[in-house]
Every structure is written in structure tokens, then in C-alpha cells.
mmCIF file of C-alpha atoms in Angstrom:
data_model
loop_
_atom_site.group_PDB
_atom_site.id
_atom_site.type_symbol
_atom_site.label_atom_id
_atom_site.label_comp_id
_atom_site.label_asym_id
_atom_site.label_seq_id
_atom_site.Cartn_x
_atom_site.Cartn_y
_atom_site.Cartn_z
ATOM 1 C CA UNK H 1 22.398 -61.420 36.019
ATOM 2 C CA UNK H 2 24.839 -59.112 34.216
ATOM 3 C CA UNK H 3 27.625 -60.963 32.430
ATOM 4 C CA UNK H 4 31.265 -60.257 33.279
ATOM 5 C CA UNK H 5 31.861 -59.337 29.642
ATOM 6 C CA UNK H 6 29.268 -56.562 29.871
ATOM 7 C CA UNK H 7 30.846 -55.218 33.073
ATOM 8 C CA UNK H 8 34.342 -55.193 31.526
ATOM 9 C CA UNK H 9 33.094 -53.452 28.383
ATOM 10 C CA UNK H 10 31.293 -50.800 30.439
ATOM 11 C CA UNK H 11 34.398 -50.153 32.557
ATOM 12 C CA UNK H 12 36.629 -49.765 29.477
ATOM 13 C CA UNK H 13 34.085 -47.445 27.862
ATOM 14 C CA UNK H 14 33.862 -45.291 31.007
ATOM 15 C CA UNK H 15 37.660 -44.985 31.248
ATOM 16 C CA UNK H 16 37.821 -43.987 27.555
ATOM 17 C CA UNK H 17 35.188 -41.265 27.954
ATOM 18 C CA UNK H 18 36.843 -39.846 31.088
ATOM 19 C CA UNK H 19 40.271 -39.828 29.389
ATOM 20 C CA UNK H 20 38.951 -37.988 26.339
ATOM 21 C CA UNK H 21 37.169 -35.497 28.590
ATOM 22 C CA UNK H 22 40.381 -34.748 30.492
ATOM 23 C CA UNK H 23 42.557 -34.429 27.382
ATOM 24 C CA UNK H 24 40.178 -32.500 25.101
ATOM 25 C CA UNK H 25 40.158 -28.680 25.434
ATOM 26 C CA UNK H 26 36.965 -26.996 26.677
ATOM 27 C CA UNK H 27 34.357 -26.209 24.032
ATOM 28 C CA UNK H 28 34.745 -22.694 22.685
ATOM 29 C CA UNK H 29 38.306 -22.277 23.939
ATOM 30 C CA UNK H 30 41.127 -21.360 21.615
ATOM 31 C CA UNK H 31 44.827 -21.818 22.135
ATOM 32 C CA UNK H 32 47.109 -18.807 21.789
ATOM 33 C CA UNK H 33 48.272 -18.150 18.264
ATOM 34 C CA UNK H 34 51.638 -19.820 17.652
ATOM 35 C CA UNK H 35 53.950 -17.884 15.323
ATOM 36 C CA UNK H 36 56.346 -19.627 12.958
ATOM 37 C CA UNK H 37 59.915 -18.469 12.309
ATOM 38 C CA UNK H 38 58.743 -16.729 9.142
ATOM 39 C CA UNK H 39 56.006 -14.930 11.055
ATOM 40 C CA UNK H 40 58.508 -13.751 13.658
ATOM 41 C CA UNK H 41 60.743 -12.486 10.854
ATOM 42 C CA UNK H 42 57.823 -10.357 9.638
ATOM 43 C CA UNK H 43 56.562 -8.956 12.929
ATOM 44 C CA UNK H 44 59.842 -9.144 14.860
ATOM 45 C CA UNK H 45 60.375 -11.155 18.033
ATOM 46 C CA UNK H 46 59.483 -9.327 21.273
ATOM 47 C CA UNK H 47 62.447 -7.748 23.038
ATOM 48 C CA UNK H 48 62.224 -8.230 26.848
ATOM 49 C CA UNK H 49 64.307 -5.072 27.335
ATOM 50 C CA UNK H 50 62.047 -2.977 25.133
ATOM 51 C CA UNK H 51 60.126 -0.028 26.569
ATOM 52 C CA UNK H 52 56.854 -1.416 25.230
ATOM 53 C CA UNK H 53 55.854 -5.042 25.449
ATOM 54 C CA UNK H 54 52.716 -6.653 24.023
ATOM 55 C CA UNK H 55 51.200 -7.157 27.465
ATOM 56 C CA UNK H 56 51.490 -3.407 28.179
ATOM 57 C CA UNK H 57 49.138 -2.470 25.350
ATOM 58 C CA UNK H 58 45.496 -1.542 25.912
ATOM 59 C CA UNK H 59 44.157 -1.767 22.409
ATOM 60 C CA UNK H 60 40.854 -0.072 21.588
ATOM 61 C CA UNK H 61 41.173 0.071 17.815
ATOM 62 C CA UNK H 62 37.768 -0.429 16.230
ATOM 63 C CA UNK H 63 37.215 -2.059 12.874
ATOM 64 C CA UNK H 64 34.053 -2.875 10.993
ATOM 65 C CA UNK H 65 34.253 -6.505 11.987
ATOM 66 C CA UNK H 66 35.177 -6.132 15.666
ATOM 67 C CA UNK H 67 37.870 -5.095 18.131
ATOM 68 C CA UNK H 68 41.379 -5.275 16.705
ATOM 69 C CA UNK H 69 44.439 -6.679 18.396
ATOM 70 C CA UNK H 70 47.280 -4.146 18.392
ATOM 71 C CA UNK H 71 49.757 -4.772 15.585
ATOM 72 C CA UNK H 72 48.160 -8.033 14.474
ATOM 73 C CA UNK H 73 47.037 -6.837 11.024
ATOM 74 C CA UNK H 74 49.412 -7.912 8.279
ATOM 75 C CA UNK H 75 50.398 -4.943 6.094
ATOM 76 C CA UNK H 76 52.243 -4.409 2.854
ATOM 77 C CA UNK H 77 54.627 -2.148 4.842
ATOM 78 C CA UNK H 78 56.155 -5.038 6.797
ATOM 79 C CA UNK H 79 56.076 -7.286 3.756
ATOM 80 C CA UNK H 80 58.066 -4.851 1.603
ATOM 81 C CA UNK H 81 60.375 -3.221 4.148
ATOM 82 C CA UNK H 82 61.206 -6.206 6.346
ATOM 83 C CA UNK H 83 60.424 -9.428 4.472
ATOM 84 C CA UNK H 84 61.701 -8.295 1.084
ATOM 85 C CA UNK H 85 64.377 -6.133 2.724
ATOM 86 C CA UNK H 86 63.690 -3.015 0.646
ATOM 87 C CA UNK H 87 64.297 -0.687 3.606
ATOM 88 C CA UNK H 88 64.356 -2.593 6.931
ATOM 89 C CA UNK H 89 63.803 -0.375 9.962
ATOM 90 C CA UNK H 90 63.138 -2.810 12.803
ATOM 91 C CA UNK H 91 66.661 -2.265 14.142
ATOM 92 C CA UNK H 92 66.805 1.506 13.536
ATOM 93 C CA UNK H 93 65.702 4.040 16.121
ATOM 94 C CA UNK H 94 64.319 3.620 19.622
ATOM 95 C CA UNK H 95 60.675 3.517 18.558
ATOM 96 C CA UNK H 96 61.202 0.914 15.828
ATOM 97 C CA UNK H 97 63.289 -1.301 18.113
ATOM 98 C CA UNK H 98 60.815 -1.238 21.010
ATOM 99 C CA UNK H 99 57.821 -1.766 18.691
ATOM 100 C CA UNK H 100 59.385 -4.351 16.367
ATOM 101 C CA UNK H 101 57.152 -7.127 17.716
ATOM 102 C CA UNK H 102 54.060 -5.778 15.911
ATOM 103 C CA UNK H 103 52.857 -4.190 12.699
ATOM 104 C CA UNK H 104 52.272 -0.541 13.662
ATOM 105 C CA UNK H 105 53.508 1.256 10.508
ATOM 106 C CA UNK H 106 50.200 2.896 9.597
ATOM 107 C CA UNK H 107 49.691 4.196 13.137
ATOM 108 C CA UNK H 108 52.372 6.876 12.668
ATOM 109 C CA UNK H 109 53.025 7.036 8.938
ATOM 110 C CA UNK H 110 49.556 6.469 7.465
ATOM 111 C CA UNK H 111 49.537 5.254 3.879
ATOM 112 C CA UNK H 112 47.665 2.411 2.256
ATOM 113 C CA UNK H 113 48.642 -0.729 4.151
ATOM 114 C CA UNK H 114 46.803 -3.058 1.769
ATOM 115 C CA UNK H 115 48.244 -1.819 -1.510
ATOM 116 C CA UNK H 116 50.938 -4.108 -2.929
ATOM 117 C CA UNK H 117 52.402 -1.406 -5.228
ATOM 118 C CA UNK H 118 54.888 1.075 -3.765
ATOM 119 C CA UNK H 119 53.240 4.202 -5.189
ATOM 120 C CA UNK H 120 49.774 3.247 -4.002
ATOM 121 C CA UNK H 121 51.070 2.167 -0.594
ATOM 122 C CA UNK H 122 52.792 5.542 -0.060
ATOM 123 C CA UNK H 123 49.725 7.629 -0.834
ATOM 124 C CA UNK H 124 48.607 9.685 2.144
ATOM 125 C CA UNK H 125 51.828 9.421 4.158
ATOM 126 C CA UNK H 126 52.031 11.782 7.156
ATOM 127 C CA UNK H 127 54.786 12.877 9.518
ATOM 128 C CA UNK H 128 55.135 10.797 12.711
ATOM 129 C CA UNK H 129 53.980 12.339 16.017
ATOM 130 C CA UNK H 130 51.857 14.886 14.185
ATOM 131 C CA UNK H 131 48.789 13.773 16.113
ATOM 132 C CA UNK H 132 49.803 11.524 19.004
ATOM 133 C CA UNK H 133 46.244 11.055 20.150
ATOM 134 C CA UNK H 134 45.407 9.466 16.818
ATOM 135 C CA UNK H 135 48.778 7.730 16.531
ATOM 136 C CA UNK H 136 49.216 6.314 20.026
ATOM 137 C CA UNK H 137 45.975 6.529 22.027
ATOM 138 C CA UNK H 138 44.530 3.409 20.433
ATOM 139 C CA UNK H 139 47.077 1.297 22.370
ATOM 140 C CA UNK H 140 48.173 3.680 25.147
ATOM 141 C CA UNK H 141 44.876 5.274 26.054
ATOM 142 C CA UNK H 142 45.935 6.757 29.392
ATOM 143 C CA UNK H 143 49.578 7.801 28.920
ATOM 144 C CA UNK H 144 50.108 8.313 25.199
ATOM 145 C CA UNK H 145 51.424 11.875 25.693
ATOM 146 C CA UNK H 146 54.087 10.834 28.214
ATOM 147 C CA UNK H 147 55.176 7.873 26.094
ATOM 148 C CA UNK H 148 55.477 10.027 22.962
ATOM 149 C CA UNK H 149 57.724 12.685 24.550
ATOM 150 C CA UNK H 150 60.997 10.652 24.598
ATOM 151 C CA UNK H 151 60.612 9.737 20.938
ATOM 152 C CA UNK H 152 59.845 13.342 19.984
ATOM 153 C CA UNK H 153 62.979 14.518 21.788
ATOM 154 C CA UNK H 154 65.051 11.858 20.045
ATOM 155 C CA UNK H 155 63.730 13.010 16.659
ATOM 156 C CA UNK H 156 64.062 16.683 17.549
ATOM 157 C CA UNK H 157 60.450 17.471 16.699
ATOM 158 C CA UNK H 158 57.584 19.025 18.592
ATOM 159 C CA UNK H 159 54.586 16.842 19.277
ATOM 160 C CA UNK H 160 51.592 17.921 17.249
ATOM 161 C CA UNK H 161 53.500 19.761 14.485
ATOM 162 C CA UNK H 162 53.565 18.102 11.114
ATOM 163 C CA UNK H 163 52.639 18.777 7.536
ATOM 164 C CA UNK H 164 49.258 17.294 8.249
ATOM 165 C CA UNK H 165 48.583 19.417 11.349
ATOM 166 C CA UNK H 166 45.403 21.474 11.437
ATOM 167 C CA UNK H 167 46.457 23.825 14.270
ATOM 168 C CA UNK H 168 45.764 27.554 13.605
ATOM 169 C CA UNK H 169 48.785 29.881 13.082
ATOM 170 C CA UNK H 170 49.950 31.985 16.012
ATOM 171 C CA UNK H 171 49.181 35.739 15.441
ATOM 172 C CA UNK H 172 52.261 38.029 15.379
ATOM 173 C CA UNK H 173 52.344 40.952 17.855
ATOM 174 C CA UNK H 174 51.728 44.380 16.380
ATOM 175 C CA UNK H 175 49.633 43.268 13.494
ATOM 176 C CA UNK H 176 46.968 45.819 12.685
ATOM 177 C CA UNK H 177 44.327 43.349 11.830
ATOM 178 C CA UNK H 178 43.283 40.071 13.247
ATOM 179 C CA UNK H 179 44.072 37.385 10.803
ATOM 180 C CA UNK H 180 41.520 34.680 10.482
ATOM 181 C CA UNK H 181 42.868 31.269 11.373
ATOM 182 C CA UNK H 182 43.567 29.344 8.254
ATOM 183 C CA UNK H 183 43.480 25.645 8.377
ATOM 184 C CA UNK H 184 46.200 23.717 6.684
ATOM 185 C CA UNK H 185 45.180 21.830 3.583
ATOM 186 C CA UNK H 186 43.755 18.492 4.513
ATOM 187 C CA UNK H 187 45.788 15.506 3.610
ATOM 188 C CA UNK H 188 44.001 13.504 1.029
ATOM 189 C CA UNK H 189 42.951 10.251 2.584
ATOM 190 C CA UNK H 190 43.913 7.217 0.582
ATOM 191 C CA UNK H 191 41.084 5.401 -1.097
ATOM 192 C CA UNK H 192 41.361 1.765 -0.198
ATOM 193 C CA UNK H 193 40.492 -0.660 -2.955
ATOM 194 C CA UNK H 194 37.352 -2.659 -2.315
ATOM 195 C CA UNK H 195 38.208 -6.227 -1.564
ATOM 196 C CA UNK H 196 35.937 -9.172 -1.802
ATOM 197 C CA UNK H 197 35.007 -10.915 1.403
ATOM 198 C CA UNK H 198 37.149 -13.910 0.504
ATOM 199 C CA UNK H 199 40.287 -11.752 0.150
ATOM 200 C CA UNK H 200 40.057 -10.213 3.633
ATOM 201 C CA UNK H 201 41.784 -12.110 6.427
ATOM 202 C CA UNK H 202 40.219 -11.402 9.801
ATOM 203 C CA UNK H 203 43.092 -11.671 12.294
ATOM 204 C CA UNK H 204 40.879 -10.636 15.214
ATOM 205 C CA UNK H 205 38.745 -13.735 15.264
ATOM 206 C CA UNK H 206 39.661 -16.562 17.585
ATOM 207 C CA UNK H 207 40.698 -19.856 16.152
ATOM 208 C CA UNK H 208 37.785 -21.997 15.100
ATOM 209 C CA UNK H 209 36.660 -24.019 18.109
ATOM 210 C CA UNK H 210 35.392 -26.816 15.858
ATOM 211 C CA UNK H 211 38.597 -28.748 15.309
ATOM 212 C CA UNK H 212 38.486 -31.492 12.649
ATOM 213 C CA UNK H 213 40.534 -33.727 14.926
ATOM 214 C CA UNK H 214 37.984 -33.356 17.724
ATOM 215 C CA UNK H 215 35.162 -34.125 15.281
ATOM 216 C CA UNK H 216 36.933 -37.286 14.104
ATOM 217 C CA UNK H 217 37.604 -38.344 17.716
ATOM 218 C CA UNK H 218 33.944 -37.754 18.587
ATOM 219 C CA UNK H 219 32.745 -39.795 15.600
ATOM 220 C CA UNK H 220 35.116 -42.625 16.533
ATOM 221 C CA UNK H 221 33.898 -42.525 20.141
ATOM 222 C CA UNK H 222 30.258 -42.726 19.042
ATOM 223 C CA UNK H 223 31.126 -45.567 16.644
ATOM 224 C CA UNK H 224 32.922 -47.452 19.431
ATOM 225 C CA UNK H 225 30.007 -46.998 21.832
ATOM 226 C CA UNK H 226 27.344 -48.026 19.313
ATOM 227 C CA UNK H 227 29.408 -50.784 17.683
ATOM 228 C CA UNK H 228 30.655 -52.174 20.983
ATOM 229 C CA UNK H 229 27.192 -52.109 22.523
ATOM 230 C CA UNK H 230 25.697 -53.830 19.476
ATOM 231 C CA UNK H 231 28.439 -56.483 19.548
ATOM 232 C CA UNK H 232 27.925 -57.170 23.260
ATOM 233 C CA UNK H 233 24.152 -57.449 22.733
ATOM 234 C CA UNK H 234 24.605 -59.792 19.761
ATOM 235 C CA UNK H 235 27.226 -61.914 21.521
ATOM 236 C CA UNK H 236 25.126 -62.318 24.659
ATOM 237 C CA UNK H 237 22.124 -63.434 22.586
ATOM 238 C CA UNK H 238 24.343 -65.850 20.636
ATOM 239 C CA UNK H 239 25.696 -67.414 23.832
ATOM 240 C CA UNK H 240 22.195 -67.751 25.263
ATOM 241 C CA UNK H 241 20.991 -69.456 22.081
ATOM 242 C CA UNK H 242 23.975 -71.815 22.224
ATOM 243 C CA UNK H 243 23.142 -72.796 25.794
ATOM 244 C CA UNK H 244 19.477 -73.304 24.915
ATOM 245 C CA UNK H 245 20.434 -75.400 21.891
ATOM 246 C CA UNK H 246 22.742 -77.565 24.024
ATOM 247 C CA UNK H 247 19.992 -78.124 26.584
ATOM 248 C CA UNK H 248 17.481 -78.866 23.861
ATOM 249 C CA UNK H 249 19.931 -81.326 22.287
ATOM 250 C CA UNK H 250 20.283 -83.202 25.554
ATOM 251 C CA UNK H 251 16.517 -83.307 25.946
ATOM 252 C CA UNK H 252 16.079 -84.337 22.319
ATOM 253 C CA UNK H 253 18.456 -87.256 22.804
ATOM 254 C CA UNK H 254 16.104 -88.655 25.422
ATOM 255 C CA UNK H 255 13.018 -88.150 23.300
ATOM 256 C CA UNK H 256 13.161 -91.559 21.506
ATOM 257 C CA UNK H 257 12.901 -93.302 24.854
ATOM 258 C CA UNK H 258 9.496 -91.777 25.392
ATOM 259 C CA UNK H 259 7.830 -93.053 22.261
ATOM 260 C CA UNK H 260 4.854 -94.428 24.177
ATOM 261 C CA UNK H 261 2.453 -92.021 25.832
ATOM 262 C CA UNK H 262 1.110 -93.072 29.226
ATOM 263 C CA UNK H 263 -2.345 -91.738 29.917
ATOM 264 C CA UNK H 264 -3.213 -93.814 33.000
ATOM 265 C CA UNK H 265 -1.340 -95.613 35.769
ATOM 266 C CA UNK H 266 -3.505 -98.665 35.124
ATOM 267 C CA UNK H 267 -1.717 -99.082 31.800
ATOM 268 C CA UNK H 268 1.650 -99.460 33.531
ATOM 269 C CA UNK H 269 3.068 -102.834 34.515
ATOM 270 C CA UNK H 270 3.016 -103.698 38.203
ATOM 271 C CA UNK H 271 6.829 -103.532 38.457
ATOM 272 C CA UNK H 272 6.810 -99.986 37.084
ATOM 273 C CA UNK H 273 4.064 -98.925 39.480
ATOM 274 C CA UNK H 274 6.156 -100.231 42.401
ATOM 275 C CA UNK H 275 9.085 -98.188 41.093
ATOM 276 C CA UNK H 276 7.196 -94.862 40.937
ATOM 277 C CA UNK H 277 7.505 -93.971 44.666
ATOM 278 C CA UNK H 278 11.258 -94.514 44.444
ATOM 279 C CA UNK H 279 11.496 -92.262 41.390
ATOM 280 C CA UNK H 280 9.518 -89.577 43.176
ATOM 281 C CA UNK H 281 12.044 -89.508 46.012
ATOM 282 C CA UNK H 282 15.027 -89.000 43.680
ATOM 283 C CA UNK H 283 16.583 -85.544 43.429
ATOM 284 C CA UNK H 284 16.542 -83.697 40.053
ATOM 285 C CA UNK H 285 20.225 -84.424 39.308
ATOM 286 C CA UNK H 286 19.703 -88.163 39.783
ATOM 287 C CA UNK H 287 16.607 -88.129 37.586
ATOM 288 C CA UNK H 288 18.539 -86.254 34.913
ATOM 289 C CA UNK H 289 21.377 -88.811 35.107
ATOM 290 C CA UNK H 290 18.864 -91.637 34.803
ATOM 291 C CA UNK H 291 17.262 -90.041 31.751
ATOM 292 C CA UNK H 292 20.673 -89.606 30.114
ATOM 293 C CA UNK H 293 21.582 -93.259 30.767
ATOM 294 C CA UNK H 294 18.271 -94.498 29.367
ATOM 295 C CA UNK H 295 18.407 -92.182 26.354
ATOM 296 C CA UNK H 296 20.192 -95.098 24.640
ATOM 297 C CA UNK H 297 17.791 -97.791 25.731
ATOM 298 C CA UNK H 298 19.859 -100.849 24.889
ATOM 299 C CA UNK H 299 23.144 -99.686 26.346
ATOM 300 C CA UNK H 300 21.415 -98.019 29.272
ATOM 301 C CA UNK H 301 19.695 -101.266 30.218
ATOM 302 C CA UNK H 302 22.985 -103.167 29.989
ATOM 303 C CA UNK H 303 24.694 -100.581 32.191
ATOM 304 C CA UNK H 304 21.981 -100.640 34.829
ATOM 305 C CA UNK H 305 21.916 -104.435 34.861
ATOM 306 C CA UNK H 306 25.678 -104.516 35.343
ATOM 307 C CA UNK H 307 25.481 -102.023 38.188
ATOM 308 C CA UNK H 308 22.718 -103.988 39.875
ATOM 309 C CA UNK H 309 25.071 -106.887 40.753
ATOM 310 C CA UNK H 310 27.380 -104.633 42.747
ATOM 311 C CA UNK H 311 27.594 -105.568 46.423
ATOM 312 C CA UNK H 312 27.441 -102.299 48.342
ATOM 313 C CA UNK H 313 29.074 -103.853 51.407
ATOM 314 C CA UNK H 314 32.105 -104.806 49.333
ATOM 315 C CA UNK H 315 32.063 -101.342 47.808
ATOM 316 C CA UNK H 316 32.165 -99.744 51.246
ATOM 317 C CA UNK H 317 35.109 -101.962 52.216
ATOM 318 C CA UNK H 318 36.956 -101.004 49.044
ATOM 319 C CA UNK H 319 36.532 -97.308 49.874
ATOM 320 C CA UNK H 320 38.520 -97.864 53.073
ATOM 321 C CA UNK H 321 41.503 -99.381 51.208
ATOM 322 C CA UNK H 322 44.553 -97.264 50.426
ATOM 323 C CA UNK H 323 46.089 -96.915 46.966
ATOM 324 C CA UNK H 324 48.590 -99.739 47.454
ATOM 325 C CA UNK H 325 45.916 -102.208 48.539
ATOM 326 C CA UNK H 326 43.669 -101.160 45.661
ATOM 327 C CA UNK H 327 46.537 -101.737 43.230
ATOM 328 C CA UNK H 328 47.102 -105.262 44.590
ATOM 329 C CA UNK H 329 43.379 -106.020 44.393
ATOM 330 C CA UNK H 330 43.245 -104.793 40.813
ATOM 331 C CA UNK H 331 46.238 -106.965 39.919
ATOM 332 C CA UNK H 332 44.599 -110.049 41.395
ATOM 333 C CA UNK H 333 41.366 -109.315 39.524
ATOM 334 C CA UNK H 334 43.300 -108.988 36.277
ATOM 335 C CA UNK H 335 45.119 -112.334 36.723
ATOM 336 C CA UNK H 336 41.897 -114.133 37.451
#
């Protein structure tokens, strides 16, 4: 039969496991990245009234280590211009205001976004809107041209014309010879310094699903299950041994009374033989009580001899008396 202690322990353990399962996040899930006040000061808080919001972007920028998240790469541009306040532009111009939530400097201006020095960071700068497909299509794949037009009008420039443009010159009418299209000199691409693997922060990876807190909680749960189960097993065995020892002690107390071994009924006295049928008809509880009384042979014999003089008729009459009559009878017996 299962002990109540085992049932209670199992119920508590089941409730604990279910509670942890409901509270713990699913395996492999990652919570959205939470930005601190300093992070928002770097990337700029999203403006609900802005023309472009983060949820409107369809980013397809490819990097060597995976698919990028638009504007999530930390650059030296934001660090110098905004954090250090060398030339803050987040609040200047329509494009900067509507895109202040991210780090998009290199998309339009180029440059070396990993160089900490000003000169190295400004190598390879290009004019904005010179190539809108390259500048904008990574986030606005389907409507980059339409989105670029308002900004071009505000700047007073023509989309696709910049110092870095490679469009052929338009031939003048009346020229006697066809001039060969000459390509503009290519802008020298900045050479990025090689960084060790430990110096590169991959912002595109999800947060690590193996949380130290979850590991500690799991270890504690396993320890509780194993330790609690071992304790219950040990405690149940201890209680059983205690009960067995108590029973054995009661049996051992009666052992001295059975010093003589009876091998044949002929060895028994005649009075004992006459008593055997009566003993056979006794129930187990009565036999046990008799053994306990006779475990101390001398006192047991005195007790049985005293009980033998009781008149059962008088005893039956006394059972019918009420408490007051019994008190009077006891008082009379005491005086006598």
C-alpha cells in the first residue's frame, strides 16, 4: 500500500514540474532585444510619425555570416557623430529624422564603418542617392525608387547622378564623330582592416537559447527529484524497520517464558492438556494479550489469579449501574 507521504511528495513534485513548464520559455525561442537608454541614444528612438518605421523594412542585406537586420550593425559613424556629438544629424533633414531609429549611414554615404579614426572612416565616401538601387533596395526592395524621389527633391539633386556615377556622357548634337562612352573613374573601395573572430560582434544572431538561469533551475529540479525520491525511499525503509523492531521487541519480551521446549503432548501436565482446547478457540488478539501478560511470569500469574476470583454475575450487575451508583459503591468499598 502506498504511503500518504509518498502521495503528497508526488503531488508536490508534479505541481512543481507543471509550474516550471508553464513559466519557462519554449526551447530555442528568444525574446526581442531590449534596448537600454544608451542604446536608444545611439540608434535613436523610433518616431511614430516618421515616413519609415522598422516594421516597414524588408531587409535582404547579405553578410558572410547570414542575413542582416536593417540598421542593426553598430558603426563608428553613429558613435562619433551622435554619441560623441561631433556632428549630430539625427534631427537634421527629412531622411535623417525618419531613419534615426537605425544605423544606416554607410547605405548612402559609404565609408569605413568599422574604422575608429576619422580619416580612415571617411575613406571612400560617396554622394547620397547616387545609386538608389544599391543605397535603398536592400530594405525597400519593391519601391525604393518612389521612396527616394521626395528626398532627392528636397536635396535638389537628380537620382543617379553623383561623383561616383558610372553613367556614360550624353553625346552633343552636331558632333562630327561619335565619342566613345567614357566611364567615370571608379571610387576606390575602402580596405577594411582584418579583424579577429573575437573582435567581431554578430548582431544578427538570436540570443542564446541556453540561459544560465534555466540551466540552474533544471539542475535544482533534478536535484529535488533525485534527493526527494531518495529521502522518501530511505524514510519509508526506516519506518518499516522501526515497526519490525517494535514487533520483534514485543515477541522477544515473551521469549523467556518459553524456555522449555515441548516435543510431545504426553510431556504436558493433565491440567495443561485440558486447557489446550480452550486456547485453540481463542481469537488471535486474546492469545496475544495472554502472551503479553505471561511474558512476566510472576506478575502475570498474580494478575490472572486475581482476575479468577471475579464474579461475572456481579460484574454484569455493576455494568448496569450509573455513575452516581458506581461512585457510592466505590466509596463503600474504600471505607471497608
